[in-house]
Every structure is written in C-alpha cells, then in structure tokens.
Coordinates of C-alpha atoms and ligand atoms in Angstrom, one line a residue:
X1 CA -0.3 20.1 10.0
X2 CA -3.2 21.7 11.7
X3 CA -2.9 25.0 13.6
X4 CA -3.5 22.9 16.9
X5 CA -0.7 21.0 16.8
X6 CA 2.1 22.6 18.7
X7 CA 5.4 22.9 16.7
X8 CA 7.3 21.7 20.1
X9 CA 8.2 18.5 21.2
X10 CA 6.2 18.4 24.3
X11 CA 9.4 16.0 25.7
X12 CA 12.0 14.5 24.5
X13 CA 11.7 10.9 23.4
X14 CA 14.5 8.4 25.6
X15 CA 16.0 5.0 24.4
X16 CA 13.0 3.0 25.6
X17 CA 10.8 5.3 24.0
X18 CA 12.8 4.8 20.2
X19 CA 12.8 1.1 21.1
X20 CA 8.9 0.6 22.0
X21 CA 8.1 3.0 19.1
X22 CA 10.1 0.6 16.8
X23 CA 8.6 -2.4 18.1
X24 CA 5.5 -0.8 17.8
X25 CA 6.2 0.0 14.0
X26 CA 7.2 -3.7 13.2
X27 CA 3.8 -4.4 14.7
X28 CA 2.2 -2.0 12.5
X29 CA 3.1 -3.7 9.2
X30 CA 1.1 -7.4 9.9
X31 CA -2.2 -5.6 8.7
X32 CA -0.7 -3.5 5.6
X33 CA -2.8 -4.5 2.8
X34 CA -5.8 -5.6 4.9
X35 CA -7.3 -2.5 6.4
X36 CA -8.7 -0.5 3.9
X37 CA -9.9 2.2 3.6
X38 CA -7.8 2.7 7.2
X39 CA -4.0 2.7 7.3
X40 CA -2.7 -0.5 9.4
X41 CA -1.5 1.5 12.9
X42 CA -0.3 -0.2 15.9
X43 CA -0.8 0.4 19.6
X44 CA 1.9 -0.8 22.7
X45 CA 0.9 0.3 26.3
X46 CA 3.6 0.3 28.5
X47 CA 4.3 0.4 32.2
X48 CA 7.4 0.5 34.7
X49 CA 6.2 -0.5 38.0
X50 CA 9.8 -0.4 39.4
X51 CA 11.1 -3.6 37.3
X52 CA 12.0 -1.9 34.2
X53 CA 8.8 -1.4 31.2
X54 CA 6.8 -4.2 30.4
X55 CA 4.3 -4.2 27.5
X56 CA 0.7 -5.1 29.1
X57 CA -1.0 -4.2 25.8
X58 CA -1.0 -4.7 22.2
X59 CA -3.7 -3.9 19.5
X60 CA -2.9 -3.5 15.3
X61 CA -6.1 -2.1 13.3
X62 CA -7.9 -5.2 12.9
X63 CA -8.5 -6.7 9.8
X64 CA -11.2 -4.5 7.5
X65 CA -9.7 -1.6 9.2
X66 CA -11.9 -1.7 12.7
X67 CA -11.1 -1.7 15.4
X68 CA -8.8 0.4 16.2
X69 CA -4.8 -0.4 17.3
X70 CA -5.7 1.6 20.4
X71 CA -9.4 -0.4 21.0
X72 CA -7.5 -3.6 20.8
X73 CA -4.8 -2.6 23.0
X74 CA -6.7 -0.8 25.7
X75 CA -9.0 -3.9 26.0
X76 CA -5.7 -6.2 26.4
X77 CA -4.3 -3.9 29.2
X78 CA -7.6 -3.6 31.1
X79 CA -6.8 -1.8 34.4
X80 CA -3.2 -2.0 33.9
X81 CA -3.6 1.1 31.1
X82 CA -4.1 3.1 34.7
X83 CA -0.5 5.7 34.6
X84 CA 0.6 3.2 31.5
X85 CA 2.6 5.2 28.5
X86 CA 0.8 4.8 25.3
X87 CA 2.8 4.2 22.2
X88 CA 1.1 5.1 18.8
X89 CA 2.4 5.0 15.1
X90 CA -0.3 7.2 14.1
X91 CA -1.7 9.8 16.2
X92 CA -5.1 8.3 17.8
X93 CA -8.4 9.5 16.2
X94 CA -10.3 12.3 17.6
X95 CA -14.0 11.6 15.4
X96 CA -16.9 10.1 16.2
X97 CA -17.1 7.4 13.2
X98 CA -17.8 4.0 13.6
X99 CA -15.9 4.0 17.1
X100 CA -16.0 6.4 19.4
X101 CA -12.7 8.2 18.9
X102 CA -9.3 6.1 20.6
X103 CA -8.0 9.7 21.7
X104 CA -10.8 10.0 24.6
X105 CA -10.6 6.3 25.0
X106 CA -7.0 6.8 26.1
X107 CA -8.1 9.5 28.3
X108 CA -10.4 7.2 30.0
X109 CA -8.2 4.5 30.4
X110 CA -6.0 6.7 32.5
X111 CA -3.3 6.5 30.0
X112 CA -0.6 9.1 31.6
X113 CA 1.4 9.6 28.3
X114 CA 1.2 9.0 25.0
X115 CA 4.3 8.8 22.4
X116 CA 3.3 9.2 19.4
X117 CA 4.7 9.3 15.4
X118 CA 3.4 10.2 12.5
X119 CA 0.6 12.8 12.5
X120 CA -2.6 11.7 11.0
X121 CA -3.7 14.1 7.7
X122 CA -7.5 13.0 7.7
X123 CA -8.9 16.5 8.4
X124 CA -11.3 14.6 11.3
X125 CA -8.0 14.7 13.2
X126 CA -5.2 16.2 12.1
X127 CA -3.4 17.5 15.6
X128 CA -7.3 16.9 17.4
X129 CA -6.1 13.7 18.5
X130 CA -3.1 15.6 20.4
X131 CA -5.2 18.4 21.8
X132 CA -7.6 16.1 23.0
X133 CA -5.3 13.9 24.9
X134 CA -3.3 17.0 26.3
X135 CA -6.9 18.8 27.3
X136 CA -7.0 15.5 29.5
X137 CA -4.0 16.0 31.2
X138 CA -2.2 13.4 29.4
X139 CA 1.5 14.5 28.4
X140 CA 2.1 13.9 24.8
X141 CA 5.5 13.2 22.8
X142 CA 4.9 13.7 18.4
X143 CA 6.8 13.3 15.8
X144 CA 8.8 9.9 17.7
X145 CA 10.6 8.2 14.7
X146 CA 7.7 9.9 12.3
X147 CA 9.5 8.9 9.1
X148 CA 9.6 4.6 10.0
X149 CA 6.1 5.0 10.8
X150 CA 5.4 6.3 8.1
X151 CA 6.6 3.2 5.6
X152 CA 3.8 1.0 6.5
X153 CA 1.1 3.6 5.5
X154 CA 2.6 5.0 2.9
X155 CA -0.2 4.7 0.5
X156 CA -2.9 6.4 3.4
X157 CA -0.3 9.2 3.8
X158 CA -0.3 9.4 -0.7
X159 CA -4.1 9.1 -0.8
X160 CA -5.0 11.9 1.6
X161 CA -1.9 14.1 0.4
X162 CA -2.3 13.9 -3.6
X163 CA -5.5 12.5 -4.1
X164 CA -4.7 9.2 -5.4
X165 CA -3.1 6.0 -4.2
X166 CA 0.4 5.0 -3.6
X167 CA 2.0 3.3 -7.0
X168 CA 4.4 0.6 -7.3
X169 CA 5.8 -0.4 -10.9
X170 CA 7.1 -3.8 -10.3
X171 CA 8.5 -5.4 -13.8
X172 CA 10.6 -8.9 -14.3
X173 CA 13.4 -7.4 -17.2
X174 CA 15.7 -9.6 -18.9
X175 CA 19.4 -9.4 -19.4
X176 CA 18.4 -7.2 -22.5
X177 CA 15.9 -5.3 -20.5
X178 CA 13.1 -7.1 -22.3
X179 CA 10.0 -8.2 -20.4
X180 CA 8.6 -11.0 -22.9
X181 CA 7.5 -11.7 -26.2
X182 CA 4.7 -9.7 -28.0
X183 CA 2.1 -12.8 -28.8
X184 CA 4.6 -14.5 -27.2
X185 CA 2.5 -16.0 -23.4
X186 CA 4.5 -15.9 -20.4
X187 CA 7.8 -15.8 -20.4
X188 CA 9.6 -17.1 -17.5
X189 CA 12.6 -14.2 -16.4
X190 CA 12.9 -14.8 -12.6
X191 CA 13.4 -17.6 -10.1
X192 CA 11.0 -18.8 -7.1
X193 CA 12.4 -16.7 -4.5
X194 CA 11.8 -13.5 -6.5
X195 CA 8.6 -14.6 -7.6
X196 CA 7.6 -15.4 -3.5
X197 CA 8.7 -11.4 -3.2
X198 CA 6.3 -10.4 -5.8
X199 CA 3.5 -12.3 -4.3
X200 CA 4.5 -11.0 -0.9
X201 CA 4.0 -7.4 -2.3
X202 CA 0.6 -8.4 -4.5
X203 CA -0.8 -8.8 -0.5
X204 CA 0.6 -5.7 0.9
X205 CA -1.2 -3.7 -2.0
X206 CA -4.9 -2.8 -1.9
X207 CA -5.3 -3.2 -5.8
X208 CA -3.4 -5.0 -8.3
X209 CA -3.4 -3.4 -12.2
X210 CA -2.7 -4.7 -15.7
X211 CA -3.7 -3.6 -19.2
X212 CA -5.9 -5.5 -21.7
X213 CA -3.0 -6.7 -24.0
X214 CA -0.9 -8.5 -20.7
X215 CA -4.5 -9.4 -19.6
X216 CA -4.9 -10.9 -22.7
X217 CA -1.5 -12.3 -23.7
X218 CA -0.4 -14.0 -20.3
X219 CA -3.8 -15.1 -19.0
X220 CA -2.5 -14.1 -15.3
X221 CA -4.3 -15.0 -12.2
X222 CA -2.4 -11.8 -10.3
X223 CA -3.0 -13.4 -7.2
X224 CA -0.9 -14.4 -4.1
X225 CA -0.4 -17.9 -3.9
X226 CA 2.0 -17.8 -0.8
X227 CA 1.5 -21.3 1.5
X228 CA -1.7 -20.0 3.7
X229 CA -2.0 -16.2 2.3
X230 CA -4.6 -17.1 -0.5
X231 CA -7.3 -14.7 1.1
X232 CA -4.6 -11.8 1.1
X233 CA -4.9 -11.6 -2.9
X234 CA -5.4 -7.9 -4.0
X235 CA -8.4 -6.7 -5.6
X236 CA -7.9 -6.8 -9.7
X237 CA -8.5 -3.5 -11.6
X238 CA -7.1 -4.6 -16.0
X239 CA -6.6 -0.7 -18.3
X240 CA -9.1 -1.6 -20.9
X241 CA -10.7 1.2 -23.0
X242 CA -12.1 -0.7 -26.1
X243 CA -13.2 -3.8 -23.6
X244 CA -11.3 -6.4 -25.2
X245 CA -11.3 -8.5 -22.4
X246 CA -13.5 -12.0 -23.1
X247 CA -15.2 -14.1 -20.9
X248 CA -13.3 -17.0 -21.0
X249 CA -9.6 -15.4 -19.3
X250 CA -8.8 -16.5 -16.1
X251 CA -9.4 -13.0 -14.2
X252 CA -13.3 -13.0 -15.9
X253 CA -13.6 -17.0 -14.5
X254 CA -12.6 -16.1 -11.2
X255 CA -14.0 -12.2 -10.8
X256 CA -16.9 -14.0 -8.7
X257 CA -14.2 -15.0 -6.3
X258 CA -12.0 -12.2 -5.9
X259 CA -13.5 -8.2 -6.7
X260 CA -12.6 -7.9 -10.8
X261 CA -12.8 -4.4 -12.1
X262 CA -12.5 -3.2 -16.0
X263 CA -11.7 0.5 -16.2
X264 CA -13.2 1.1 -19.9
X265 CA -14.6 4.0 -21.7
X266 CA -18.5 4.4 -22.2
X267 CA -18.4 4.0 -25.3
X268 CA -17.6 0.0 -25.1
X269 CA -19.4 -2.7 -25.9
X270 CA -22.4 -3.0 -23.8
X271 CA -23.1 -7.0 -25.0
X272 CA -19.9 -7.6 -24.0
X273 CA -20.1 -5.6 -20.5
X274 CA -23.1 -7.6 -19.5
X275 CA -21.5 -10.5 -20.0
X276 CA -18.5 -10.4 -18.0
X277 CA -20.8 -8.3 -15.1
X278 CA -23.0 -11.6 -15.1
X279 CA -19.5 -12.9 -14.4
X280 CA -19.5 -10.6 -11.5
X281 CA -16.8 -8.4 -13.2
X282 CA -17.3 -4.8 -12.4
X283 CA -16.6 -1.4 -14.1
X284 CA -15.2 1.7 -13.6
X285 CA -16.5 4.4 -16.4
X286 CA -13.1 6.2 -17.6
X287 CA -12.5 9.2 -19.9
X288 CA -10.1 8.9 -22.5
X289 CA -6.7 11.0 -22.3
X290 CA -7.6 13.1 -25.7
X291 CA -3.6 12.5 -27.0
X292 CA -3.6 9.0 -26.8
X293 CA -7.0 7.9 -26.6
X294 CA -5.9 5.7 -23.7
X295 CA -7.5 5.5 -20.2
X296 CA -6.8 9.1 -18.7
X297 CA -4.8 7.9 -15.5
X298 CA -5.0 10.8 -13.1
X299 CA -8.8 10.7 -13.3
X300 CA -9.1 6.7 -12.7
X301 CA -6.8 7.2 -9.7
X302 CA -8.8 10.0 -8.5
X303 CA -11.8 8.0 -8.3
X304 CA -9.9 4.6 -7.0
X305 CA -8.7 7.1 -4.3
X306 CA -12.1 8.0 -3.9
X307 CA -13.2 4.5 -2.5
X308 CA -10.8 3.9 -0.5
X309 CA -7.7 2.6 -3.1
X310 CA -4.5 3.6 -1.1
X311 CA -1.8 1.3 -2.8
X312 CA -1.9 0.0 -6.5
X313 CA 0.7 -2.8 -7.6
X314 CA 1.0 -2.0 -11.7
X315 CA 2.5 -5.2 -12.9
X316 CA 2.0 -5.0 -16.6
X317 CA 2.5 -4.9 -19.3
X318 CA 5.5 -2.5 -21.3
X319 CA 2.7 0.2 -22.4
X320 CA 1.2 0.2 -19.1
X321 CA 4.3 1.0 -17.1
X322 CA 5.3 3.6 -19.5
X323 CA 2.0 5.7 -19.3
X324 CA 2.6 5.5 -15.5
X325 CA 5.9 6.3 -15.5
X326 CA 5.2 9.2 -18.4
X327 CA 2.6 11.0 -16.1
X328 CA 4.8 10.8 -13.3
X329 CA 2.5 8.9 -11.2
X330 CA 5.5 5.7 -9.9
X331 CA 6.0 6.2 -6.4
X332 CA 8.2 3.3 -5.9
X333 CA 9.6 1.0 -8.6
X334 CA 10.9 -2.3 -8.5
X335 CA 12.9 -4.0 -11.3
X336 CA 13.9 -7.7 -10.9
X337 CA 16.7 -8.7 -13.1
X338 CA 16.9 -12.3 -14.0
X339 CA 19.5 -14.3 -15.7
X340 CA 17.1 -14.7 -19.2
X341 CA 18.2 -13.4 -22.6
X342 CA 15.2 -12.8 -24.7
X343 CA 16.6 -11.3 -27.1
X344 CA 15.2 -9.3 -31.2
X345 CA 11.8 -10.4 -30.5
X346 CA 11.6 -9.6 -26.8
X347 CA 8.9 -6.5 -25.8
X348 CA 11.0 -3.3 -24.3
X349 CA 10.9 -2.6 -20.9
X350 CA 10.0 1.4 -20.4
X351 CA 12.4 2.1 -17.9
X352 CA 15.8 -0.2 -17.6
X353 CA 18.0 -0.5 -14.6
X354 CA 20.4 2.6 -15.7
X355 CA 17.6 5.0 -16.2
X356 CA 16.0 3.8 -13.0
X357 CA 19.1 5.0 -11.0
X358 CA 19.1 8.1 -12.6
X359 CA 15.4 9.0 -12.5
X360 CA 14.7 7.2 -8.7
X361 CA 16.4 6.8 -6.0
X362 CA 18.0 3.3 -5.2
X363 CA 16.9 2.5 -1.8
X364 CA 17.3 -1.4 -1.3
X365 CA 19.0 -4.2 -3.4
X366 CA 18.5 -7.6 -3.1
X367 CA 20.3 -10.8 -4.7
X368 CA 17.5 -13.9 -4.6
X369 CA 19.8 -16.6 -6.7
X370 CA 20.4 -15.9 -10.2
X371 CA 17.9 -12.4 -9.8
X372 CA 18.5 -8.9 -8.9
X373 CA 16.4 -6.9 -7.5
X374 CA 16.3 -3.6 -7.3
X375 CA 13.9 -1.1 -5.4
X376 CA 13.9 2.6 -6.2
X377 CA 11.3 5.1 -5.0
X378 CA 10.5 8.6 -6.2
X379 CA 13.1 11.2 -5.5
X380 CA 11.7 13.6 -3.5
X381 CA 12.0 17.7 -4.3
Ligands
LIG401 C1 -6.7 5.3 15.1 N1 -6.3 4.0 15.2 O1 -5.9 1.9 14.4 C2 -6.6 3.6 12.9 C3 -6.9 5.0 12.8 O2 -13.9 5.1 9.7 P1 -13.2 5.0 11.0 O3 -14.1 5.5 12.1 O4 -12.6 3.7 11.3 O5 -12.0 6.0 11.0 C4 -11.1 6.0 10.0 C5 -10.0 6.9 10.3 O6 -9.3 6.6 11.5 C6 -8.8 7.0 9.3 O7 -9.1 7.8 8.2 C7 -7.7 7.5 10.2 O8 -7.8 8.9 10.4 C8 -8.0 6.8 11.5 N2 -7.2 5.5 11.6 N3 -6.9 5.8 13.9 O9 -6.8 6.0 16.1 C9 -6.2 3.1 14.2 N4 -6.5 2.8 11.8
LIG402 ZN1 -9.2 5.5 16.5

C-alpha cells in the first residue's frame, strides 16, 4: 500500500454498508473472465432520502474491460449521484488512461461518500484514488469486506503482485487417481453436472492451457459450450516445445475462430509454424528450462502476464500439471473425483486427493451425482 493511503479507517462501516458492499461484490463477478486486461469491479450508488437507501445506480466494468463500474453507474444515477454514497469493490482509478479517471468523476457527481474495498495495486493508483476523493471533500470508508472483493479479481490482484497470472489446476481423477489412458483418447471420468462446472470455470479464466501430448491424444476443443455462453470460451495457449502439434486437430481448425497460441521453442520447425499461423494459430517464443528441456514456466507466465493474461485454467495433461505443481506455481486446484476405475493402464494423476489436503488448503466441497469435487487453494505463509 502506497504511503498516501492512511492506515485508519476513515469511519466505520454499518450493516447497510456490509450489505451494499456484498451486493455490490455479487455484482462484480458477471464480467470475471470478460474484462481483460482490467479486473471485473462493480459500482452501487446509494441514497436515503428519508425512506431508508435505495440503489439509483449500478455499473460493472463493461465487457473488454471499459468502461468503468463507476462510468456506468454514475450515468445510471444522473442527478440523483448529488449527496449519494458510493460503493466500490475496487478503489476508483485516479489516471488519465482511456477514461478520464472514475475518482474525479465521483467528485463531480457530488458523490458525498465513498465505501470502498479492496485497494487497487496498479502503481497509477494505488491509495490516489482515495486521496483524490478525500482532497474533494468526499468522506471515504477502505478496506469494507476487502478479502470477498477480492475473490472476483483474484487473478488482477496475482498478476500485479507476482508477475504472472492466477493458476487453476483443474483435473477429472479416477477412483484410482488415474486421469486416462496413455494412447488411450478421452476417457470419460465425470458426469454432466461436473462437466457444466468445468465449462463454467473455462469462461471465468482469461486463458485456457494444455500440453502437446493431451493436445494431441484427446483432440479437445477446450471450449465452453454452456446453452448461450459460446462467446465466453477462453483464449487457447497448448505447452509445445518440439511443435508437434499438426494441422489437422481440432484447436489448429478452429484457431481462426477463437485466439490459438503454441508456446514452442525457436528452434521448431519453421514449415510446420507457417502452416498452422496460415491457420491463424499464433506463437509465443519460449526458452527451454535447461533440466528438463521443457517450456521454462516462470518465463512464459511472465510474458502472458505481460499482455494482460490474469487467470490461466491448466487442464492437462499428467506432465503438465506436475511441472505446475513442481514450480509451485497452482494457486487454486480442483480435483473432481468420479465413480470410474481405470485401472494398470491408466496415466497417474500428479497430485491425488490425500496429497492435495495436505499440500492446499480445502476450501469448498461439492457432490454433483456420482462426482466429488474438491477445491483447494494455496496455503498461504
Ligand atoms: C476503476 N473502475 O471498473 C476498473 C478499474 O486502461 P484503463 O484506463 O481502463 O485502466 C485500467 C486500470 O483501471 C486497471 O489497471 C485498474 O487499475 C483500473 N480498473 N478501475 O476505477 C473499474 N475496472
Ligand atoms: Zn476508473
């Protein structure tokens, strides 16, 4: 936190002001996924003109990341924003970027409070969007219910504070903790319900990541084919260093559809490359980590970070998730459980549910039919 930011509570938050916040966090998650490079916030303006509060305003970062919650909300309220309280889940913006920044905005709405939760870490306003609305005489109230807001943009608050995006290791195990066959195609391990969850989380992610071999064996689509959320299908990103990938898989047929990148190493094929970029596949040059000779991880994520990347769903395969989970780089992990025995031939899973609960920490479980899952995230220091 920046030196402006005052380490008081300017006031305290009341009942109303937990149960607008909330709302205004529940708001906050209908754009997750579909505002990068911006964090999907949410903005509720409030007044109490004797009846009790009433919300006359309500904005979420649009779609694409502009505009703002607090553009969208302001507009909404019109003149009523005049002695309104504003509720934010991220503290408004205080740069000039491609909007003029929603702190002033506020100001010059006449907004006469602003609640506020988490603190926003890009360095163009970290604590500026506070001073800014308390140098116009607007009392301020941080830090209300800082840790729920902070769910939804998780993967902003990872990118700014390590570098890299948010990771989620989502694997289908079996009763044997096996996750397929080698050579084997797709094997089925979990029911429709579970398989609606995974799809729900392939459109809250930014990017969705395989490696060559899965790419290769189970011909995936990884998109989300939820009834009317086609266009909410994460961009594709498939771990392949010697560029095995060939033009005929489903991911190269449909990269002119949705955005396709191959993270490979220079020295690939470069017959091969302009044949799947004529497919409109794209590439990300990689080093190689020198003591595997795989893709080295913390530099890819780097540069995904570097675009804009703040969540990446890794769904595959075995290998995959265990370089992830060997460099320490799983933020959250889910493991769905289904009623399947696979059985000598089956591919290991690299972590199982036992080892999960030891290493993470078990923060929701779910029963969806004959399926368990479990979702663990990182334990923190
Ligand atoms: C807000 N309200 O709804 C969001 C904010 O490139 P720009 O100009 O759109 O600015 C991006 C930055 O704006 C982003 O890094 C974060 O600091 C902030 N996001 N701020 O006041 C919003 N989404
Ligand atoms: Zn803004």
């Amino acid at each position: 936190m920046s030196g402006l930011e005052r380490p008081i509570p300017d006031a305290q938050a009341t009942t109303d002001d937990r149960r607008f916040m909330a709302a205004a966090i529940r708001y906050a998650q209908r754009h997750v996924g579909r505002t990068a490079t911006n964090p999907s916030v949410a903005t509720l303006i409030v007044r109490n003109d004797g009846a009790g509060p009433r919300i006359v305003g309500r904005g979420v970062t649009a779609v694409g990341g502009r505009p703002h919650a607090e553009t969208v909300a302001l507009a909404e309220a019109g003149e009523l924003a005049r002695g309104a309280t504003a509720y934010v889940t991220l503290e408004p913006c205080a740069h000039h970027g491609r909007t003029p920044p929603c702190a002033e905005a506020l100001v010059v709405a006449g907004i006469a409070r602003v609640v506020s939760a988490a603190g926003d870490p890009d360095p163009r306003v970290d604590g500026r969007g506070h001073a800014i609305l308390r140098a116009g005489g607007l009392a301020v109230t941080p830090r209300v219910m800082a840790a729920e807001a902070a769910a939804p943009i998780s993967g902003y608050l990872t990118r700014h504070r390590d570098n890299r995006p948010e990771i989620l290791l989502k694997m289908a195990v079996s009763t044997d903790g096996k996750i397929g066959i080698r050579g084997g195609g797709q094997v089925k391990i979990t029911g429709q319900v579970a398989d609606a969850q995974t799809h729900l989380e392939r459109a809250r992610h930014d990017m969705i990541l395989v490696g060559a071999g899965t790419a290769q064996e189970d011909d995936p689509r990884l998109d989300c084919r939820l009834p009317g959320m086609a266009d909410r299908s994460p961009n594709r990103i498939v771990l392949d260093p010697r560029l095995r990938t060939r033009p005929e898989q489903t991911l190269a047929r449909t990269a002119a559809d949705t955005p396709t990148l191959i993270a490979t190493l220079s020295s690939a094929d470069p017959a091969s490359r302009a044949e799947l970029a004529r497919q409109g596949v794209q590439f990300i040059a990689c080093e190689a980590d020198p003591a595997t000779g795989r893709i080295a991880l913390p530099e890819l994520l780097e540069d995904l970070a570097a675009t804009g990347i703040s969540s990446v769903l890794v769904e595959g395969g075995a290998e995959t998730g265990a370089s992830f989970l060997d460099g320490d780089l799983v933020d959250r992990l889910i493991l769905v459980q289904g009623p399947v025995e696979i059985g000598e031939t089956g591919v290991s899973a690299p972590i199982d549910v036992a080892t999960a609960r030891q290493r993470f920490r078990l923060v929701r479980e779910y029963r969806f039919g004959e399926d368990h899952w479990f979702e663990f995230e990182r334990r923190t220091a």
